[in-house]
PDB file of C-alpha atoms in Angstrom:
ATOM      1  CA  MET O   1      98.491   6.105  86.623  1.00 46.00           C
ATOM      2  CA  THR O   2      99.420   7.489  83.172  1.00 48.00           C
ATOM      3  CA  PHE O   3      98.577  11.036  81.186  1.00 53.00           C
ATOM      4  CA  GLU O   4      95.762   9.549  78.794  1.00 56.00           C
ATOM      5  CA  HIS O   5      95.957  10.238  74.911  1.00 58.00           C
ATOM      6  CA  ARG O   6      92.861  10.837  73.567  1.00 61.00           C
ATOM      7  CA  HIS O   7      91.295  11.430  70.129  1.00 70.00           C
ATOM      8  CA  SER O   8      90.056  14.773  70.238  1.00 76.00           C
ATOM      9  CA  GLY O   9      93.784  16.256  71.215  1.00 92.00           C
ATOM     10  CA  ILE O  10      93.365  20.049  73.225  1.00 96.00           C
ATOM     11  CA  VAL O  11      90.381  21.863  72.747  1.00 96.00           C
ATOM     12  CA  VAL O  12      90.295  25.562  73.678  1.00 96.00           C
ATOM     13  CA  GLY O  13      87.297  27.475  74.285  1.00 94.00           C
ATOM     14  CA  VAL O  14      87.135  31.100  72.570  1.00 94.00           C
ATOM     15  CA  ASP O  15      85.151  34.680  73.218  1.00 92.00           C
ATOM     16  CA  GLY O  16      87.337  36.948  71.900  1.00 91.00           C
ATOM     17  CA  SER O  17      88.581  38.272  75.195  1.00 89.00           C
ATOM     18  CA  PRO O  18      92.131  38.921  76.029  1.00 88.00           C
ATOM     19  CA  ALA O  19      91.999  35.957  78.187  1.00 88.00           C
ATOM     20  CA  SER O  20      90.602  33.716  75.356  1.00 90.00           C
ATOM     21  CA  THR O  21      93.329  35.228  73.078  1.00 92.00           C
ATOM     22  CA  THR O  22      96.333  34.064  75.544  1.00 92.00           C
ATOM     23  CA  ALA O  23      94.278  30.406  76.043  1.00 94.00           C
ATOM     24  CA  VAL O  24      94.350  30.165  72.283  1.00 95.00           C
ATOM     25  CA  GLU O  25      98.068  30.967  72.001  1.00 94.00           C
ATOM     26  CA  TRP O  26      99.032  28.797  74.564  1.00 94.00           C
ATOM     27  CA  ALA O  27      97.114  25.950  73.737  1.00 95.00           C
ATOM     28  CA  ALA O  28      98.517  25.907  70.085  1.00 95.00           C
ATOM     29  CA  GLN O  29     101.876  25.859  71.134  1.00 93.00           C
ATOM     30  CA  ASP O  30     101.307  23.249  73.623  1.00 93.00           C
ATOM     31  CA  ALA O  31      99.317  20.748  70.966  1.00 94.00           C
ATOM     32  CA  GLU O  32     102.467  21.470  68.504  1.00 93.00           C
ATOM     33  CA  MET O  33     104.247  20.498  71.302  1.00 91.00           C
ATOM     34  CA  ARG O  34     102.282  17.375  72.016  1.00 90.00           C
ATOM     35  CA  ASN O  35     101.341  16.521  68.282  1.00 91.00           C
ATOM     36  CA  VAL O  36      97.685  16.412  68.859  1.00 93.00           C
ATOM     37  CA  PRO O  37      95.175  18.179  67.237  1.00 94.00           C
ATOM     38  CA  LEU O  38      93.970  21.371  68.136  1.00 95.00           C
ATOM     39  CA  LYS O  39      90.305  21.999  67.877  1.00 96.00           C
ATOM     40  CA  LEU O  40      89.100  25.738  68.602  1.00 96.00           C
ATOM     41  CA  VAL O  41      85.398  26.224  69.830  1.00 96.00           C
ATOM     42  CA  HIS O  42      83.211  29.118  69.776  1.00 94.00           C
ATOM     43  CA  ALA O  43      79.423  28.504  71.491  1.00 92.00           C
ATOM     44  CA  ILE O  44      76.429  30.583  70.954  1.00 90.00           C
ATOM     45  CA  ALA O  45      73.807  30.375  73.642  1.00 83.00           C
ATOM     46  CA  PRO O  46      70.301  29.148  71.311  1.00 80.00           C
ATOM     47  CA  ILE O  47      67.409  31.958  71.477  1.00 78.00           C
ATOM     48  CA  VAL O  48      64.131  30.695  72.477  1.00 71.00           C
ATOM     49  CA  PRO O  49      62.004  31.785  69.243  1.00 69.00           C
ATOM     50  CA  PRO O  50      58.582  33.383  69.782  1.00 68.00           C
ATOM     51  CA  THR O  51      55.775  31.511  69.659  1.00 67.00           C
ATOM     52  CA  ASP O  52      53.718  34.093  67.389  1.00 68.00           C
ATOM     53  CA  ASP O  53      54.402  35.694  64.094  1.00 67.00           C
ATOM     54  CA  GLY O  54      54.853  39.295  63.949  1.00 66.00           C
ATOM     55  CA  PRO O  55      57.905  41.802  64.530  1.00 72.00           C
ATOM     56  CA  ALA O  56      59.226  39.778  67.053  1.00 72.00           C
ATOM     57  CA  VAL O  57      60.288  36.974  64.819  1.00 73.00           C
ATOM     58  CA  ALA O  58      62.050  39.234  62.346  1.00 74.00           C
ATOM     59  CA  ALA O  59      64.255  40.734  65.658  1.00 78.00           C
ATOM     60  CA  VAL O  60      65.087  37.247  66.827  1.00 76.00           C
ATOM     61  CA  ALA O  61      66.200  36.471  62.928  1.00 80.00           C
ATOM     62  CA  GLU O  62      68.372  40.000  62.992  1.00 84.00           C
ATOM     63  CA  TYR O  63      69.787  39.255  66.271  1.00 83.00           C
ATOM     64  CA  GLU O  64      71.099  35.510  65.077  1.00 85.00           C
ATOM     65  CA  GLN O  65      72.736  36.905  61.962  1.00 88.00           C
ATOM     66  CA  LEU O  66      74.278  38.995  64.347  1.00 90.00           C
ATOM     67  CA  GLN O  67      75.587  36.409  66.429  1.00 88.00           C
ATOM     68  CA  ASP O  68      76.391  34.470  63.949  1.00 91.00           C
ATOM     69  CA  ASP O  69      78.646  37.216  62.331  1.00 93.00           C
ATOM     70  CA  GLN O  70      80.419  37.569  65.559  1.00 93.00           C
ATOM     71  CA  ALA O  71      80.819  34.339  65.982  1.00 93.00           C
ATOM     72  CA  ARG O  72      82.809  34.259  62.601  1.00 94.00           C
ATOM     73  CA  GLN O  73      84.596  37.305  63.241  1.00 96.00           C
ATOM     74  CA  ILE O  74      85.966  35.522  66.527  1.00 95.00           C
ATOM     75  CA  ILE O  75      86.766  32.286  64.831  1.00 96.00           C
ATOM     76  CA  GLU O  76      88.781  33.632  62.848  1.00 96.00           C
ATOM     77  CA  GLN O  77      90.719  35.856  64.931  1.00 96.00           C
ATOM     78  CA  ALA O  78      91.514  32.930  67.039  1.00 96.00           C
ATOM     79  CA  LEU O  79      92.204  30.570  63.802  1.00 95.00           C
ATOM     80  CA  LYS O  80      94.532  33.438  63.341  1.00 95.00           C
ATOM     81  CA  VAL O  81      96.412  33.754  66.783  1.00 95.00           C
ATOM     82  CA  ALA O  82      96.780  29.849  66.402  1.00 95.00           C
ATOM     83  CA  GLU O  83      98.334  29.518  63.246  1.00 92.00           C
ATOM     84  CA  GLU O  84     100.706  32.861  64.194  1.00 93.00           C
ATOM     85  CA  ALA O  85     101.867  30.382  67.422  1.00 92.00           C
ATOM     86  CA  VAL O  86     102.536  27.137  65.448  1.00 90.00           C
ATOM     87  CA  SER O  87     105.004  26.113  62.614  1.00 88.00           C
ATOM     88  CA  PRO O  88     103.923  26.883  59.490  1.00 84.00           C
ATOM     89  CA  GLY O  89     103.885  23.000  58.586  1.00 84.00           C
ATOM     90  CA  TRP O  90     101.606  22.435  61.811  1.00 85.00           C
ATOM     91  CA  VAL O  91      98.705  24.320  60.867  1.00 78.00           C
ATOM     92  CA  PRO O  92      96.434  21.822  59.233  1.00 79.00           C
ATOM     93  CA  ASN O  93      96.207  20.324  62.580  1.00 86.00           C
ATOM     94  CA  VAL O  94      94.079  22.990  63.610  1.00 90.00           C
ATOM     95  CA  THR O  95      90.378  23.157  62.957  1.00 92.00           C
ATOM     96  CA  SER O  96      87.701  25.311  64.593  1.00 94.00           C
ATOM     97  CA  GLU O  97      83.785  24.976  65.343  1.00 94.00           C
ATOM     98  CA  THR O  98      80.513  26.850  66.563  1.00 94.00           C
ATOM     99  CA  LEU O  99      78.442  25.482  68.353  1.00 93.00           C
ATOM    100  CA  LYS O 100      74.732  26.642  69.110  1.00 90.00           C
ATOM    101  CA  ALA O 101      74.776  25.811  72.727  1.00 90.00           C
ATOM    102  CA  PRO O 102      75.625  27.166  76.450  1.00 89.00           C
ATOM    103  CA  MET O 103      79.211  27.465  76.151  1.00 90.00           C
ATOM    104  CA  VAL O 104      79.950  25.318  79.538  1.00 91.00           C
ATOM    105  CA  PRO O 105      77.596  22.405  78.650  1.00 92.00           C
ATOM    106  CA  ALA O 106      79.195  22.573  75.181  1.00 93.00           C
ATOM    107  CA  LEU O 107      82.675  22.139  76.414  1.00 94.00           C
ATOM    108  CA  VAL O 108      82.067  19.513  78.917  1.00 93.00           C
ATOM    109  CA  ARG O 109      80.477  17.510  76.452  1.00 94.00           C
ATOM    110  CA  LEU O 110      83.735  18.095  74.729  1.00 94.00           C
ATOM    111  CA  SER O 111      86.262  16.951  77.557  1.00 93.00           C
ATOM    112  CA  THR O 112      84.864  13.754  77.502  1.00 92.00           C
ATOM    113  CA  ASP O 113      87.041  12.956  74.303  1.00 92.00           C
ATOM    114  CA  ALA O 114      90.094  15.581  74.917  1.00 93.00           C
ATOM    115  CA  GLU O 115      93.270  15.669  76.357  1.00 92.00           C
ATOM    116  CA  LEU O 116      93.154  19.177  77.992  1.00 94.00           C
ATOM    117  CA  LEU O 117      90.627  21.635  77.786  1.00 96.00           C
ATOM    118  CA  VAL O 118      91.883  25.247  77.959  1.00 96.00           C
ATOM    119  CA  VAL O 119      89.600  28.435  78.699  1.00 94.00           C
ATOM    120  CA  GLY O 120      90.551  31.847  79.697  1.00 90.00           C
ATOM    121  CA  SER O 121      90.118  32.686  83.260  1.00 84.00           C
ATOM    122  CA  ARG O 122      87.434  35.305  82.510  1.00 66.00           C
ATOM    123  CA  GLY O 123      85.220  35.887  79.348  1.00 52.00           C
ATOM    124  CA  GLN O 124      83.682  39.124  77.668  1.00 51.00           C
ATOM    125  CA  GLY O 125      81.173  39.335  80.283  1.00 49.00           C
ATOM    126  CA  ALA O 126      82.992  39.358  83.305  1.00 45.00           C
ATOM    127  CA  VAL O 127      83.972  42.040  85.746  1.00 42.00           C
ATOM    128  CA  ALA O 128      86.927  43.409  85.662  1.00 43.00           C
ATOM    129  CA  ARG O 129      89.316  41.753  88.481  1.00 42.00           C
ATOM    130  CA  ALA O 130      86.674  38.907  89.175  1.00 43.00           C
ATOM    131  CA  LEU O 131      88.513  35.927  89.817  1.00 46.00           C
ATOM    132  CA  LEU O 132      86.984  33.190  87.705  1.00 59.00           C
ATOM    133  CA  GLY O 133      84.308  33.545  84.968  1.00 70.00           C
ATOM    134  CA  SER O 134      81.128  31.410  84.748  1.00 79.00           C
ATOM    135  CA  VAL O 135      82.503  29.490  82.079  1.00 82.00           C
ATOM    136  CA  SER O 136      85.661  28.743  83.562  1.00 82.00           C
ATOM    137  CA  SER O 137      84.432  28.102  86.584  1.00 83.00           C
ATOM    138  CA  GLY O 138      81.788  25.252  85.368  1.00 86.00           C
ATOM    139  CA  VAL O 139      84.008  23.557  83.171  1.00 89.00           C
ATOM    140  CA  VAL O 140      87.163  23.426  86.046  1.00 87.00           C
ATOM    141  CA  HIS O 141      84.197  22.063  88.144  1.00 86.00           C
ATOM    142  CA  HIS O 142      82.428  19.436  85.660  1.00 88.00           C
ATOM    143  CA  ALA O 143      85.275  18.404  82.860  1.00 91.00           C
ATOM    144  CA  HIS O 144      86.075  15.344  82.243  1.00 91.00           C
ATOM    145  CA  CYS O 145      89.727  15.906  81.591  1.00 92.00           C
ATOM    146  CA  PRO O 146      92.335  18.297  82.867  1.00 93.00           C
ATOM    147  CA  VAL O 147      91.648  21.740  82.312  1.00 94.00           C
ATOM    148  CA  VAL O 148      94.243  24.692  81.860  1.00 95.00           C
ATOM    149  CA  VAL O 149      93.238  28.369  82.789  1.00 93.00           C
ATOM    150  CA  MET O 150      94.418  31.143  81.468  1.00 91.00           C
ATOM    151  CA  HIS O 151      94.671  34.324  82.755  1.00 82.00           C
ATOM    152  CA  ASP O 152      95.023  37.190  80.301  1.00 72.00           C
ATOM    153  CA  GLU O 153      98.103  38.804  82.443  1.00 64.00           C
ATOM    154  CA  ALA O 154     100.169  35.417  81.271  1.00 58.00           C
ATOM    155  CA  ALA O 155     100.900  37.314  78.017  1.00 52.00           C
ATOM    156  CA  ALA O 156     102.329  40.613  79.787  1.00 47.00           C
ATOM    157  CA  THR O 157     104.043  38.619  82.226  1.00 53.00           C
ATOM    158  CA  ALA O 158     105.688  35.693  80.251  1.00 60.00           C
ATOM    159  CA  ARG O 159     108.329  33.957  82.027  1.00 68.00           C
ATOM    160  CA  SER O 160     111.306  32.601  80.304  1.00 83.00           C
ATOM    161  CA  PRO O 161     111.369  29.567  78.364  1.00 86.00           C
ATOM    162  CA  GLN O 162     113.594  28.170  81.054  1.00 92.00           C
ATOM    163  CA  ALA O 163     111.470  28.358  83.950  1.00 95.00           C
ATOM    164  CA  PRO O 164     110.197  25.697  85.719  1.00 96.00           C
ATOM    165  CA  VAL O 165     107.175  23.530  85.967  1.00 97.00           C
ATOM    166  CA  VAL O 166     105.709  23.520  89.515  1.00 97.00           C
ATOM    167  CA  VAL O 167     103.445  20.315  90.849  1.00 95.00           C
ATOM    168  CA  GLY O 168     101.882  20.031  94.168  1.00 91.00           C
ATOM    169  CA  ILE O 169     101.799  16.332  95.347  1.00 89.00           C
ATOM    170  CA  ASP O 170      99.752  15.007  98.060  1.00 82.00           C
ATOM    171  CA  GLY O 171      99.580  11.172  96.918  1.00 75.00           C
ATOM    172  CA  SER O 172      95.997  11.637  95.941  1.00 77.00           C
ATOM    173  CA  PRO O 173      94.845  10.303  92.482  1.00 79.00           C
ATOM    174  CA  THR O 174      94.417  13.561  91.113  1.00 82.00           C
ATOM    175  CA  SER O 175      97.496  14.281  92.476  1.00 85.00           C
ATOM    176  CA  GLU O 176      99.371  11.388  90.591  1.00 89.00           C
ATOM    177  CA  LEU O 177      97.771  12.383  87.492  1.00 90.00           C
ATOM    178  CA  ALA O 178      98.946  15.908  88.061  1.00 92.00           C
ATOM    179  CA  THR O 179     102.660  14.389  88.291  1.00 94.00           C
ATOM    180  CA  ALA O 180     102.446  12.898  85.368  1.00 94.00           C
ATOM    181  CA  ILE O 181     100.755  15.921  83.559  1.00 94.00           C
ATOM    182  CA  ALA O 182     103.795  17.864  85.230  1.00 96.00           C
ATOM    183  CA  PHE O 183     106.617  15.504  84.172  1.00 97.00           C
ATOM    184  CA  ASP O 184     105.171  15.645  80.637  1.00 95.00           C
ATOM    185  CA  GLU O 185     105.162  19.234  80.296  1.00 95.00           C
ATOM    186  CA  ALA O 186     108.548  19.810  82.232  1.00 97.00           C
ATOM    187  CA  SER O 187     109.997  17.114  79.350  1.00 96.00           C
ATOM    188  CA  ARG O 188     108.549  18.765  76.537  1.00 94.00           C
ATOM    189  CA  ARG O 189     110.224  22.106  77.335  1.00 95.00           C
ATOM    190  CA  GLY O 190     113.072  21.041  78.370  1.00 96.00           C
ATOM    191  CA  VAL O 191     112.549  22.518  81.810  1.00 97.00           C
ATOM    192  CA  GLU O 192     113.127  21.740  85.395  1.00 97.00           C
ATOM    193  CA  LEU O 193     110.240  20.113  87.673  1.00 98.00           C
ATOM    194  CA  VAL O 194     110.022  21.818  90.869  1.00 97.00           C
ATOM    195  CA  ALA O 195     107.807  19.245  93.148  1.00 95.00           C
ATOM    196  CA  LEU O 196     106.336  20.301  96.404  1.00 93.00           C
ATOM    197  CA  HIS O 197     104.950  18.370  99.166  1.00 89.00           C
ATOM    198  CA  ALA O 198     103.158  19.596 102.221  1.00 81.00           C
ATOM    199  CA  TRP O 199     102.773  17.345 104.686  1.00 69.00           C
ATOM    200  CA  SER O 200     100.849  19.319 107.065  1.00 60.00           C
ATOM    201  CA  ASP O 201      97.674  21.470 106.458  1.00 51.00           C
ATOM    202  CA  MET O 202      98.132  23.665 109.782  1.00 47.00           C
ATOM    203  CA  GLY O 203     100.447  26.476 108.486  1.00 47.00           C
ATOM    204  CA  PRO O 204     104.125  26.713 109.942  1.00 48.00           C
ATOM    205  CA  LEU O 205     104.868  25.947 113.315  1.00 47.00           C
ATOM    206  CA  GLY O 206     106.947  28.497 113.790  1.00 47.00           C
ATOM    207  CA  PHE O 207     109.633  26.660 116.021  1.00 47.00           C
ATOM    208  CA  PRO O 208     112.607  29.314 117.343  1.00 48.00           C
ATOM    209  CA  SER O 209     115.174  28.372 115.240  1.00 49.00           C
ATOM    210  CA  ILE O 210     116.134  25.763 111.898  1.00 50.00           C
ATOM    211  CA  GLY O 211     116.966  22.437 113.321  1.00 52.00           C
ATOM    212  CA  TRP O 212     115.215  22.987 116.739  1.00 50.00           C
ATOM    213  CA  ALA O 213     112.106  20.978 116.379  1.00 54.00           C
ATOM    214  CA  PRO O 214     111.717  17.945 118.470  1.00 54.00           C
ATOM    215  CA  ILE O 215     112.900  14.759 117.351  1.00 49.00           C
ATOM    216  CA  GLU O 216     109.310  13.444 116.754  1.00 56.00           C
ATOM    217  CA  TRP O 217     108.495  16.216 113.777  1.00 53.00           C
ATOM    218  CA  ARG O 218     112.250  15.848 112.345  1.00 60.00           C
ATOM    219  CA  ASN O 219     111.370  12.057 112.054  1.00 61.00           C
ATOM    220  CA  ILE O 220     108.030  12.982 110.178  1.00 62.00           C
ATOM    221  CA  ARG O 221     109.625  15.449 108.083  1.00 67.00           C
ATOM    222  CA  ASP O 222     112.349  12.868 107.135  1.00 72.00           C
ATOM    223  CA  GLU O 223     109.727  10.230 106.840  1.00 72.00           C
ATOM    224  CA  GLU O 224     108.117  12.710 104.295  1.00 73.00           C
ATOM    225  CA  GLU O 225     111.048  13.944 102.184  1.00 79.00           C
ATOM    226  CA  GLU O 226     111.321   9.599 101.763  1.00 81.00           C
ATOM    227  CA  VAL O 227     107.602   9.403 100.724  1.00 79.00           C
ATOM    228  CA  LEU O 228     107.951  12.110  98.097  1.00 87.00           C
ATOM    229  CA  SER O 229     111.140  10.143  96.389  1.00 87.00           C
ATOM    230  CA  GLU O 230     109.204   7.289  96.452  1.00 85.00           C
ATOM    231  CA  ARG O 231     106.254   8.844  94.499  1.00 87.00           C
ATOM    232  CA  LEU O 232     108.766  10.558  92.139  1.00 93.00           C
ATOM    233  CA  SER O 233     111.002   7.886  91.692  1.00 90.00           C
ATOM    234  CA  GLY O 234     108.880   6.044  88.752  1.00 92.00           C
ATOM    235  CA  TRP O 235     108.313   9.305  87.258  1.00 95.00           C
ATOM    236  CA  GLN O 236     111.724  10.220  87.121  1.00 95.00           C
ATOM    237  CA  ALA O 237     113.169   6.857  85.781  1.00 95.00           C
ATOM    238  CA  ARG O 238     110.178   7.457  82.693  1.00 96.00           C
ATOM    239  CA  TYR O 239     111.628  10.946  82.242  1.00 97.00           C
ATOM    240  CA  PRO O 240     115.193  10.829  83.203  1.00 96.00           C
ATOM    241  CA  ASP O 241     116.024  14.112  80.993  1.00 97.00           C
ATOM    242  CA  VAL O 242     113.736  16.089  83.566  1.00 97.00           C
ATOM    243  CA  GLY O 243     115.462  17.486  86.557  1.00 96.00           C
ATOM    244  CA  VAL O 244     113.535  17.655  89.835  1.00 96.00           C
ATOM    245  CA  HIS O 245     113.672  20.402  92.685  1.00 96.00           C
ATOM    246  CA  LYS O 246     112.334  18.469  95.428  1.00 93.00           C
ATOM    247  CA  ILE O 247     110.301  20.798  98.498  1.00 91.00           C
ATOM    248  CA  VAL O 248     109.054  19.310 101.212  1.00 88.00           C
ATOM    249  CA  VAL O 249     107.397  21.705 103.803  1.00 84.00           C
ATOM    250  CA  CYS O 250     105.188  21.659 106.976  1.00 77.00           C
ATOM    251  CA  ASP O 251     102.838  24.602 105.731  1.00 78.00           C
ATOM    252  CA  GLN O 252      99.778  24.830 104.291  1.00 82.00           C
ATOM    253  CA  PRO O 253      99.816  23.942  99.999  1.00 86.00           C
ATOM    254  CA  ALA O 254      98.539  26.919  98.672  1.00 89.00           C
ATOM    255  CA  PRO O 255     100.588  29.380  99.622  1.00 90.00           C
ATOM    256  CA  ARG O 256     103.703  27.651  99.039  1.00 91.00           C
ATOM    257  CA  LEU O 257     102.723  26.832  95.452  1.00 93.00           C
ATOM    258  CA  LEU O 258     101.752  30.447  95.007  1.00 93.00           C
ATOM    259  CA  GLU O 259     105.434  31.004  96.158  1.00 94.00           C
ATOM    260  CA  GLN O 260     107.013  28.834  93.703  1.00 94.00           C
ATOM    261  CA  ALA O 261     104.480  29.792  90.601  1.00 92.00           C
ATOM    262  CA  GLN O 262     106.162  33.428  91.016  1.00 91.00           C
ATOM    263  CA  GLN O 263     109.172  32.048  88.895  1.00 92.00           C
ATOM    264  CA  ALA O 264     107.329  28.969  87.247  1.00 95.00           C
ATOM    265  CA  GLN O 265     106.278  28.836  83.551  1.00 94.00           C
ATOM    266  CA  LEU O 266     103.253  26.784  84.527  1.00 95.00           C
ATOM    267  CA  VAL O 267     101.516  24.947  87.856  1.00 96.00           C
ATOM    268  CA  VAL O 268     100.094  22.119  87.990  1.00 95.00           C
ATOM    269  CA  VAL O 269      97.364  20.670  90.576  1.00 93.00           C
ATOM    270  CA  GLY O 270      94.777  17.890  91.521  1.00 88.00           C
ATOM    271  CA  SER O 271      91.291  19.373  91.518  1.00 80.00           C
ATOM    272  CA  HIS O 272      90.891  18.033  94.948  1.00 59.00           C
ATOM    273  CA  GLY O 273      93.504  16.368  97.619  1.00 48.00           C
ATOM    274  CA  ARG O 274      93.821  14.003 100.084  1.00 46.00           C
ATOM    275  CA  GLY O 275      91.039  15.224 102.362  1.00 45.00           C
ATOM    276  CA  GLY O 276      88.972  15.027  98.855  1.00 42.00           C
ATOM    277  CA  PHE O 277      86.254  12.390  97.960  1.00 41.00           C
ATOM    278  CA  PRO O 278      85.204  11.370  94.904  1.00 42.00           C
ATOM    279  CA  GLY O 279      82.749  13.697  92.969  1.00 42.00           C
ATOM    280  CA  MET O 280      83.415  16.702  94.985  1.00 41.00           C
ATOM    281  CA  LEU O 281      83.735  19.778  93.040  1.00 45.00           C
ATOM    282  CA  LEU O 282      87.388  21.881  93.702  1.00 58.00           C
ATOM    283  CA  GLY O 283      89.366  21.775  96.517  1.00 71.00           C
ATOM    284  CA  SER O 284      90.350  24.688  98.807  1.00 79.00           C
ATOM    285  CA  VAL O 285      94.377  24.289  97.093  1.00 84.00           C
ATOM    286  CA  SER O 286      93.250  24.260  93.668  1.00 84.00           C
ATOM    287  CA  THR O 287      90.650  27.264  93.951  1.00 86.00           C
ATOM    288  CA  ALA O 288      93.533  29.250  95.371  1.00 88.00           C
ATOM    289  CA  VAL O 289      95.888  28.411  93.127  1.00 90.00           C
ATOM    290  CA  VAL O 290      93.491  28.722  90.321  1.00 89.00           C
ATOM    291  CA  ASN O 291      92.463  31.938  91.439  1.00 88.00           C
ATOM    292  CA  THR O 292      95.523  33.752  92.764  1.00 89.00           C
ATOM    293  CA  ALA O 293      98.309  32.345  89.812  1.00 89.00           C
ATOM    294  CA  ARG O 294      99.197  34.717  86.719  1.00 87.00           C
ATOM    295  CA  ILE O 295     100.600  31.783  84.775  1.00 91.00           C
ATOM    296  CA  PRO O 296      98.872  28.666  83.111  1.00 93.00           C
ATOM    297  CA  VAL O 297      96.942  26.323  85.958  1.00 94.00           C
ATOM    298  CA  ILE O 298      96.539  23.060  84.812  1.00 95.00           C
ATOM    299  CA  ILE O 299      93.993  21.071  87.231  1.00 93.00           C
ATOM    300  CA  ALA O 300      94.030  17.680  87.052  1.00 90.00           C
ATOM    301  CA  ARG O 301      90.584  15.879  87.366  1.00 80.00           C
ATOM    302  CA  VAL O 302      90.194  11.987  87.698  1.00 68.00           C
ATOM    303  CA  PHE O 303      86.759  10.340  87.252  1.00 58.00           C
ATOM    304  CA  PRO O 304      85.679   7.211  89.338  1.00 50.00           C
ATOM    305  CA  ALA O 305      85.210   4.439  86.584  1.00 45.00           C
ATOM    306  CA  GLY O 306      81.650   3.759  85.609  1.00 41.00           C
TER     307      GLY O 306
END
């Protein structure tokens, strides 16, 4: 499986919120690194017109004009953020579009031809400290391409450019795509990749001391380390410039990924892991990571053919 290149490049949903601004900045820089187009999209929910003439018609027309004016301001501000985030010569690759449609269906439709879809974790109408807003939740569950979720805290807690990229690996199809994305991102950033494989979902076994575990468990760990090396070998050959730090644990994956994310600049996970099934929405690990991590999270999504 390879990281698919699509015509539309990177699409980012904008609504003027702090998380949206952070998303635009990150998306612009990532698009320039990939040398793919960046499209800024703002959506205006359509209004059902009144059935009869009168004051209601005038009120609707006035409200629609306010929507249009606000949309123009949001797009102009987003374009300014994007232009400041990229090199001057790359600015022509940034475009914008305002759609008269609900945001989630509009972004999901655009995701069919995008490499990445980037959204803020919470929009203008989100309650403070909420986990995911309705838009970010909708797209991570239904988009047809990998989704990047940005928290507004990411700007204030920006990691060093030398911080690693973290990826969770479990052998599922979405994990394979996550690995492809993670190697690509680490290579473009010139940083190390931390590949974490949790070979048990039961949590720590709590043996009295390191190395005490029964021989059967130590054998399993050795086998899982070999499996991880095999899963990474092809990608390491393709990206010889990327140093890989392998971590194999007998533990639940989400806490360990979040632990590694504290020192990382980006974390990549599959939308659902080895216990998932085609067509399911979002697995427990990806849900925990995207809700809790305060750095950009890429959720790799794979759709069955046909």
